């Protein structure tokens, strides 16, 4: 399977995610956070540095839980500045 190249916007979103996770990790070691999330330290390193700009959903969810971040917060803070990310879930999705 050939993977479609990522857009510049996708790369930027991955970099924002990496910065947010790095900030949330604070003084905790990368090894401790990765182990708590059930991923390898190398995977966390790649996400934090933007080398893995599109990590799997469950990887991001595990990291968010470990770092005390909500998925809503991650979405809001990783979306482009000029994006219209709704504050509440779309009612059609919840139905």
CSV table of N, CA, C and O in Angstrom, one decimal:
chain,number,residue,atom,x,y,z
A,1,UNK,N,0.8,-1.2,0.0
A,1,UNK,CA,0.0,0.0,0.0
A,1,UNK,C,0.9,1.2,0.0
A,1,UNK,O,1.8,1.3,0.8
A,2,UNK,N,0.6,2.2,-0.9
A,2,UNK,CA,1.3,3.4,-1.0
A,2,UNK,C,0.6,4.5,-0.1
A,2,UNK,O,-0.6,4.6,-0.2
A,3,UNK,N,1.3,5.1,0.7
A,3,UNK,CA,0.8,6.1,1.6
A,3,UNK,C,0.8,7.5,0.9
A,3,UNK,O,1.8,7.9,0.3
A,4,UNK,N,-0.4,8.2,1.0
A,4,UNK,CA,-0.5,9.5,0.4
A,4,UNK,C,0.4,10.5,1.2
A,4,UNK,O,0.4,10.5,2.4
A,5,UNK,N,1.2,11.3,0.5
A,5,UNK,CA,2.0,12.3,1.2
A,5,UNK,C,1.1,13.2,2.0
A,5,UNK,O,0.0,13.6,1.6
A,6,UNK,N,1.7,13.6,3.2
A,6,UNK,CA,1.0,14.5,4.1
A,6,UNK,C,1.0,16.0,3.5
A,6,UNK,O,2.0,16.4,2.9
A,7,UNK,N,0.0,16.7,3.8
A,7,UNK,CA,0.0,18.1,3.4
A,7,UNK,C,0.8,18.9,4.4
A,7,UNK,O,1.0,18.5,5.5
A,8,UNK,N,1.2,20.1,4.0
A,8,UNK,CA,1.8,21.0,5.0
A,8,UNK,C,1.0,21.2,6.3
A,8,UNK,O,1.5,21.3,7.4
A,9,UNK,N,-0.3,21.3,6.1
A,9,UNK,CA,-1.2,21.5,7.2
A,9,UNK,C,-1.2,20.3,8.2
A,9,UNK,O,-1.2,20.5,9.4
A,10,UNK,N,-1.1,19.1,7.6
A,10,UNK,CA,-1.0,17.9,8.5
A,10,UNK,C,0.3,17.9,9.2
A,10,UNK,O,0.3,17.5,10.4
A,11,UNK,N,1.4,18.3,8.6
A,11,UNK,CA,2.7,18.4,9.3
A,11,UNK,C,2.6,19.4,10.4
A,11,UNK,O,3.1,19.1,11.5
A,12,UNK,N,2.0,20.6,10.1
A,12,UNK,CA,1.9,21.6,11.2
A,12,UNK,C,1.1,21.1,12.3
A,12,UNK,O,1.4,21.4,13.5
A,13,UNK,N,0.0,20.4,12.1
A,13,UNK,CA,-0.9,19.9,13.1
A,13,UNK,C,-0.1,18.9,14.0
A,13,UNK,O,-0.2,18.9,15.2
A,14,UNK,N,0.7,18.0,13.3
A,14,UNK,CA,1.5,17.1,14.1
A,14,UNK,C,2.6,17.8,14.9
A,14,UNK,O,2.8,17.3,16.1
A,15,UNK,N,3.1,18.9,14.4
A,15,UNK,CA,4.1,19.6,15.3
A,15,UNK,C,3.4,20.3,16.5
A,15,UNK,O,4.0,20.3,17.6
A,16,UNK,N,2.2,20.8,16.3
A,16,UNK,CA,1.4,21.4,17.4
A,16,UNK,C,1.1,20.3,18.4
A,16,UNK,O,1.2,20.5,19.6
A,17,UNK,N,0.7,19.1,18.0
A,17,UNK,CA,0.4,18.0,18.9
A,17,UNK,C,1.7,17.6,19.7
A,17,UNK,O,1.6,17.5,20.9
A,18,UNK,N,2.8,17.5,19.0
A,18,UNK,CA,4.0,17.2,19.7
A,18,UNK,C,4.4,18.2,20.7
A,18,UNK,O,4.8,17.9,21.8
A,19,UNK,N,4.3,19.5,20.4
A,19,UNK,CA,4.6,20.6,21.4
A,19,UNK,C,3.7,20.5,22.6
A,19,UNK,O,4.1,20.6,23.7
A,20,UNK,N,2.4,20.3,22.3
A,20,UNK,CA,1.4,20.2,23.4
A,20,UNK,C,1.7,19.0,24.3
A,20,UNK,O,1.7,19.1,25.6
A,21,UNK,N,2.0,17.8,23.8
A,21,UNK,CA,2.4,16.7,24.6
A,21,UNK,C,3.6,16.9,25.4
A,21,UNK,O,3.7,16.5,26.5
A,22,UNK,N,4.6,17.5,24.7
A,22,UNK,CA,5.9,17.8,25.4
A,22,UNK,C,5.7,18.7,26.6
A,22,UNK,O,6.2,18.5,27.7
A,23,UNK,N,4.9,19.8,26.4
A,23,UNK,CA,4.6,20.7,27.5
A,23,UNK,C,3.8,20.0,28.6
A,23,UNK,O,4.1,20.2,29.8
A,24,UNK,N,2.8,19.2,28.2
A,24,UNK,CA,2.0,18.5,29.2
A,24,UNK,C,2.9,17.5,30.0
A,24,UNK,O,2.6,17.2,31.2
A,25,UNK,N,3.9,16.9,29.4
A,25,UNK,CA,4.7,15.9,30.0
A,25,UNK,C,5.6,16.6,31.1
A,25,UNK,O,5.9,16.0,32.2
A,26,UNK,N,5.9,17.9,30.9
A,26,UNK,CA,6.7,18.6,31.9
A,26,UNK,C,8.0,18.0,32.2
A,26,UNK,O,8.8,17.6,31.4
A,27,UNK,N,8.2,17.7,33.5
A,27,UNK,CA,9.5,17.2,34.0
A,27,UNK,C,9.5,15.6,34.0
A,27,UNK,O,10.5,15.0,34.3
A,28,UNK,N,8.3,15.0,33.7
A,28,UNK,CA,8.2,13.6,33.7
A,28,UNK,C,9.1,13.1,32.6
A,28,UNK,O,9.2,13.7,31.5
A,29,UNK,N,9.7,11.9,32.8
A,29,UNK,CA,10.6,11.4,31.8
A,29,UNK,C,9.8,10.8,30.6
A,29,UNK,O,8.6,10.4,30.8
A,30,UNK,N,10.4,10.9,29.4
A,30,UNK,CA,9.7,10.3,28.3
A,30,UNK,C,9.4,8.8,28.5
A,30,UNK,O,8.4,8.3,28.1
A,31,UNK,N,10.4,8.1,29.1
A,31,UNK,CA,10.2,6.7,29.3
A,31,UNK,C,9.1,6.4,30.2
A,31,UNK,O,8.3,5.5,30.0
A,32,UNK,N,8.9,7.2,31.3
A,32,UNK,CA,7.8,6.9,32.2
A,32,UNK,C,6.4,7.2,31.6
A,32,UNK,O,5.5,6.4,31.8
A,33,UNK,N,6.3,8.3,30.9
A,33,UNK,CA,5.1,8.6,30.2
A,33,UNK,C,4.7,7.6,29.1
A,33,UNK,O,3.6,7.1,29.1
A,34,UNK,N,5.7,7.2,28.3
A,34,UNK,CA,5.5,6.2,27.3
A,34,UNK,C,5.0,4.9,27.9
A,34,UNK,O,4.0,4.3,27.5
A,35,UNK,N,5.7,4.4,29.0
A,35,UNK,CA,5.3,3.2,29.6
A,35,UNK,C,3.9,3.3,30.2
A,35,UNK,O,3.1,2.3,30.1
A,36,UNK,N,3.5,4.4,30.8
A,36,UNK,CA,2.2,4.6,31.4
A,36,UNK,C,1.1,4.5,30.3
A,36,UNK,O,0.0,4.1,30.5
A,37,UNK,N,1.5,5.0,29.1
A,37,UNK,CA,0.5,5.1,28.0
A,37,UNK,C,0.5,3.7,27.2
A,37,UNK,O,-0.3,3.6,26.3
A,38,UNK,N,1.5,2.9,27.5
A,38,UNK,CA,1.5,1.6,26.8
A,38,UNK,C,2.2,1.7,25.4
A,38,UNK,O,1.8,0.9,24.5
A,39,UNK,N,3.1,2.7,25.2
A,39,UNK,CA,3.8,2.8,23.9
A,39,UNK,C,5.2,2.8,24.2
A,39,UNK,O,5.7,3.0,25.3
A,40,UNK,N,6.0,2.8,23.1
A,40,UNK,CA,7.5,2.8,23.3
A,40,UNK,C,7.9,4.3,23.4
A,40,UNK,O,7.3,5.2,23.0
A,41,UNK,N,9.1,4.4,24.1
A,41,UNK,CA,9.6,5.8,24.3
A,41,UNK,C,10.0,6.3,22.9
A,41,UNK,O,9.9,7.5,22.6
A,42,UNK,N,10.4,5.5,22.0
A,42,UNK,CA,10.7,5.9,20.6
A,42,UNK,C,9.5,6.5,19.9
A,42,UNK,O,9.6,7.5,19.2
A,43,UNK,N,8.3,5.8,20.1
A,43,UNK,CA,7.1,6.3,19.5
A,43,UNK,C,6.8,7.7,20.0
A,43,UNK,O,6.4,8.6,19.3
A,44,UNK,N,6.9,7.9,21.4
A,44,UNK,CA,6.6,9.2,22.0
A,44,UNK,C,7.6,10.2,21.4
A,44,UNK,O,7.2,11.3,21.1
A,45,UNK,N,8.8,9.8,21.3
A,45,UNK,CA,9.9,10.8,20.8
A,45,UNK,C,9.5,11.2,19.4
A,45,UNK,O,9.6,12.4,19.1
A,46,UNK,N,9.1,10.3,18.6
A,46,UNK,CA,8.7,10.6,17.2
A,46,UNK,C,7.5,11.6,17.2
A,46,UNK,O,7.4,12.5,16.4
A,47,UNK,N,6.5,11.3,18.0
A,47,UNK,CA,5.3,12.2,18.1
A,47,UNK,C,5.7,13.6,18.6
A,47,UNK,O,5.3,14.6,18.0
A,48,UNK,N,6.5,13.6,19.6
A,48,UNK,CA,6.9,14.9,20.2
A,48,UNK,C,7.7,15.8,19.3
A,48,UNK,O,7.6,17.0,19.3
A,49,UNK,N,8.5,15.1,18.4
A,49,UNK,CA,9.4,15.9,17.5
A,49,UNK,C,8.7,16.1,16.2
A,49,UNK,O,9.3,16.8,15.3
A,50,UNK,N,7.5,15.6,16.0
A,50,UNK,CA,6.8,15.8,14.7
A,50,UNK,C,7.2,14.8,13.6
A,50,UNK,O,6.8,14.9,12.5
A,51,UNK,N,8.1,13.9,13.9
A,51,UNK,CA,8.5,12.9,12.9
A,51,UNK,C,7.4,11.8,12.7
A,51,UNK,O,7.4,11.1,11.7
A,52,UNK,N,6.4,11.8,13.6
A,52,UNK,CA,5.2,10.9,13.4
A,52,UNK,C,4.0,11.9,13.5
A,52,UNK,O,3.3,11.9,14.6
A,53,UNK,N,3.7,12.7,12.5
A,53,UNK,CA,2.7,13.7,12.6
A,53,UNK,C,1.2,13.2,12.6
A,53,UNK,O,0.3,14.0,13.0
A,54,UNK,N,1.0,12.0,12.3
A,54,UNK,CA,-0.4,11.4,12.3
A,54,UNK,C,-0.4,10.1,13.1
A,54,UNK,O,-0.7,9.1,12.6
A,55,UNK,N,-0.2,10.2,14.4
A,55,UNK,CA,-0.2,9.0,15.2
A,55,UNK,C,-1.6,8.4,15.3
A,55,UNK,O,-2.6,9.1,15.1
A,56,UNK,N,-1.7,7.1,15.6
A,56,UNK,CA,-3.0,6.5,15.7
A,56,UNK,C,-3.9,7.1,16.8
A,56,UNK,O,-3.3,7.5,17.8
A,57,UNK,N,-5.2,7.1,16.6
A,57,UNK,CA,-6.1,7.6,17.5
A,57,UNK,C,-5.9,7.1,18.9
A,57,UNK,O,-5.9,7.8,19.9
A,58,UNK,N,-5.8,5.7,19.0
A,58,UNK,CA,-5.7,5.1,20.4
A,58,UNK,C,-4.4,5.5,21.0
A,58,UNK,O,-4.3,5.5,22.3
A,59,UNK,N,-3.3,5.7,20.3
A,59,UNK,CA,-2.1,6.2,20.8
A,59,UNK,C,-2.2,7.6,21.4
A,59,UNK,O,-1.8,7.8,22.6
A,60,UNK,N,-2.9,8.5,20.7
A,60,UNK,CA,-3.1,9.8,21.2
A,60,UNK,C,-4.0,9.8,22.4
A,60,UNK,O,-3.8,10.5,23.4
A,61,UNK,N,-5.1,9.0,22.4
A,61,UNK,CA,-6.0,8.8,23.5
A,61,UNK,C,-5.3,8.3,24.7
A,61,UNK,O,-5.5,8.8,25.9
A,62,UNK,N,-4.4,7.4,24.6
A,62,UNK,CA,-3.6,6.8,25.7
A,62,UNK,C,-2.7,7.9,26.3
A,62,UNK,O,-2.6,8.0,27.5
A,63,UNK,N,-2.0,8.7,25.4
A,63,UNK,CA,-1.2,9.7,25.9
A,63,UNK,C,-2.0,10.8,26.6
A,63,UNK,O,-1.6,11.3,27.7
A,64,UNK,N,-3.1,11.2,26.0
A,64,UNK,CA,-4.0,12.2,26.7
A,64,UNK,C,-4.4,11.8,28.1
A,64,UNK,O,-4.3,12.5,29.0
A,65,UNK,N,-4.8,10.5,28.2
A,65,UNK,CA,-5.2,10.0,29.5
A,65,UNK,C,-4.0,10.0,30.5
A,65,UNK,O,-4.2,10.4,31.7
A,66,UNK,N,-2.9,9.6,30.0
A,66,UNK,CA,-1.7,9.6,30.9
A,66,UNK,C,-1.3,11.0,31.4
A,66,UNK,O,-0.8,11.2,32.5
A,67,UNK,N,-1.5,12.0,30.5
A,67,UNK,CA,-1.0,13.3,30.8
A,67,UNK,C,-2.1,14.2,31.3
A,67,UNK,O,-1.9,15.4,31.6
A,68,UNK,N,-3.3,13.6,31.5
A,68,UNK,CA,-4.4,14.4,32.1
A,68,UNK,C,-5.0,15.4,31.1
A,68,UNK,O,-5.5,16.4,31.6
A,69,UNK,N,-5.0,15.1,29.9
A,69,UNK,CA,-5.5,16.0,28.8
A,69,UNK,C,-6.8,15.4,28.3
A,69,UNK,O,-6.9,14.2,28.2
A,70,UNK,N,-7.8,16.2,28.0
A,70,UNK,CA,-9.0,15.7,27.4
A,70,UNK,C,-8.8,15.7,25.9
A,70,UNK,O,-8.0,16.5,25.3
A,71,UNK,N,-9.5,14.8,25.2
A,71,UNK,CA,-9.4,14.8,23.7
A,71,UNK,C,-9.9,16.1,23.1
A,71,UNK,O,-9.4,16.6,22.1
A,72,UNK,N,-11.0,16.7,23.8
A,72,UNK,CA,-11.5,18.0,23.3
A,72,UNK,C,-10.4,19.1,23.4
A,72,UNK,O,-10.3,19.9,22.4
A,73,UNK,N,-9.6,19.0,24.4
A,73,UNK,CA,-8.5,20.0,24.6
A,73,UNK,C,-7.5,19.8,23.5
A,73,UNK,O,-7.0,20.8,22.9
A,74,UNK,N,-7.1,18.6,23.2
A,74,UNK,CA,-6.2,18.3,22.2
A,74,UNK,C,-6.6,18.8,20.8
A,74,UNK,O,-5.9,19.4,20.1
A,75,UNK,N,-7.9,18.5,20.5
A,75,UNK,CA,-8.4,18.9,19.2
A,75,UNK,C,-8.4,20.4,19.1
A,75,UNK,O,-8.0,21.0,18.1
A,76,UNK,N,-8.9,21.1,20.2
A,76,UNK,CA,-8.9,22.5,20.2
A,76,UNK,C,-7.6,23.2,20.1
A,76,UNK,O,-7.4,24.2,19.3
A,77,UNK,N,-6.6,22.6,20.7
A,77,UNK,CA,-5.2,23.2,20.7
A,77,UNK,C,-4.4,22.8,19.5
A,77,UNK,O,-3.4,23.5,19.2
A,78,UNK,N,-4.8,21.7,18.8
A,78,UNK,CA,-4.0,21.3,17.7
A,78,UNK,C,-4.6,21.7,16.3
A,78,UNK,O,-4.0,21.6,15.3
A,79,UNK,N,-5.8,22.3,16.4
A,79,UNK,CA,-6.5,22.7,15.2
A,79,UNK,C,-5.8,24.0,14.7
A,79,UNK,O,-5.2,24.8,15.5
A,80,UNK,N,-5.8,24.3,13.4
A,80,UNK,CA,-5.2,25.5,12.9
A,80,UNK,C,-5.9,26.7,13.6
A,80,UNK,O,-7.0,26.7,14.0
A,81,UNK,N,-5.1,27.8,13.7
A,81,UNK,CA,-5.6,29.0,14.4
A,81,UNK,C,-6.9,29.5,13.7
A,81,UNK,O,-7.8,30.0,14.4
A,82,UNK,N,-7.0,29.5,12.4
A,82,UNK,CA,-8.2,30.0,11.7
A,82,UNK,C,-9.3,29.0,11.5
A,82,UNK,O,-10.2,29.2,10.8
A,83,UNK,N,-9.2,27.8,12.2
A,83,UNK,CA,-10.1,26.8,12.0
A,83,UNK,C,-11.4,27.0,12.8
A,83,UNK,O,-11.4,27.7,13.8
A,84,UNK,N,-12.5,26.6,12.3
A,84,UNK,CA,-13.8,26.7,13.0
A,84,UNK,C,-14.1,25.4,13.7
A,84,UNK,O,-15.0,24.6,13.3
A,85,UNK,N,-13.3,25.0,14.7
A,85,UNK,CA,-13.6,23.8,15.5
A,85,UNK,C,-14.7,24.1,16.4
A,85,UNK,O,-14.6,25.1,17.3
A,86,UNK,N,-15.8,23.4,16.4
A,86,UNK,CA,-16.9,23.6,17.3
A,86,UNK,C,-16.6,23.4,18.7
A,86,UNK,O,-15.8,22.5,19.0
A,87,UNK,N,-17.2,24.1,19.6
A,87,UNK,CA,-17.0,23.9,21.1
A,87,UNK,C,-17.7,22.7,21.6
A,87,UNK,O,-17.4,22.1,22.6
A,88,UNK,N,-18.8,22.3,20.9
A,88,UNK,CA,-19.5,21.1,21.3
A,88,UNK,C,-19.6,20.1,20.1
A,88,UNK,O,-19.6,20.5,19.0
A,89,UNK,N,-19.8,18.9,20.5
A,89,UNK,CA,-19.9,17.9,19.4
A,89,UNK,C,-21.1,18.1,18.5
A,89,UNK,O,-22.2,18.7,19.0
A,90,UNK,N,-21.0,17.8,17.3
A,90,UNK,CA,-22.1,17.9,16.3
A,90,UNK,C,-23.3,17.0,16.7
A,90,UNK,O,-23.1,15.8,17.0
A,91,UNK,N,-24.5,17.6,16.8
A,91,UNK,CA,-25.6,16.8,17.3
A,91,UNK,C,-25.9,15.6,16.3
A,91,UNK,O,-26.4,14.6,16.8
A,92,UNK,N,-25.6,15.7,15.1
A,92,UNK,CA,-25.8,14.6,14.1
A,92,UNK,C,-24.9,13.5,14.4
A,92,UNK,O,-25.2,12.3,14.1
A,93,UNK,N,-23.7,13.7,15.0
A,93,UNK,CA,-22.8,12.6,15.3
A,93,UNK,C,-23.3,11.9,16.6
A,93,UNK,O,-23.2,10.7,16.7
A,94,UNK,N,-23.8,12.7,17.5
A,94,UNK,CA,-24.2,12.1,18.8
A,94,UNK,C,-25.5,11.3,18.7
A,94,UNK,O,-25.7,10.5,19.5
A,95,UNK,N,-26.3,11.6,17.7
A,95,UNK,CA,-27.6,10.9,17.5
A,95,UNK,C,-27.4,9.5,17.1
A,95,UNK,O,-26.5,9.0,16.6
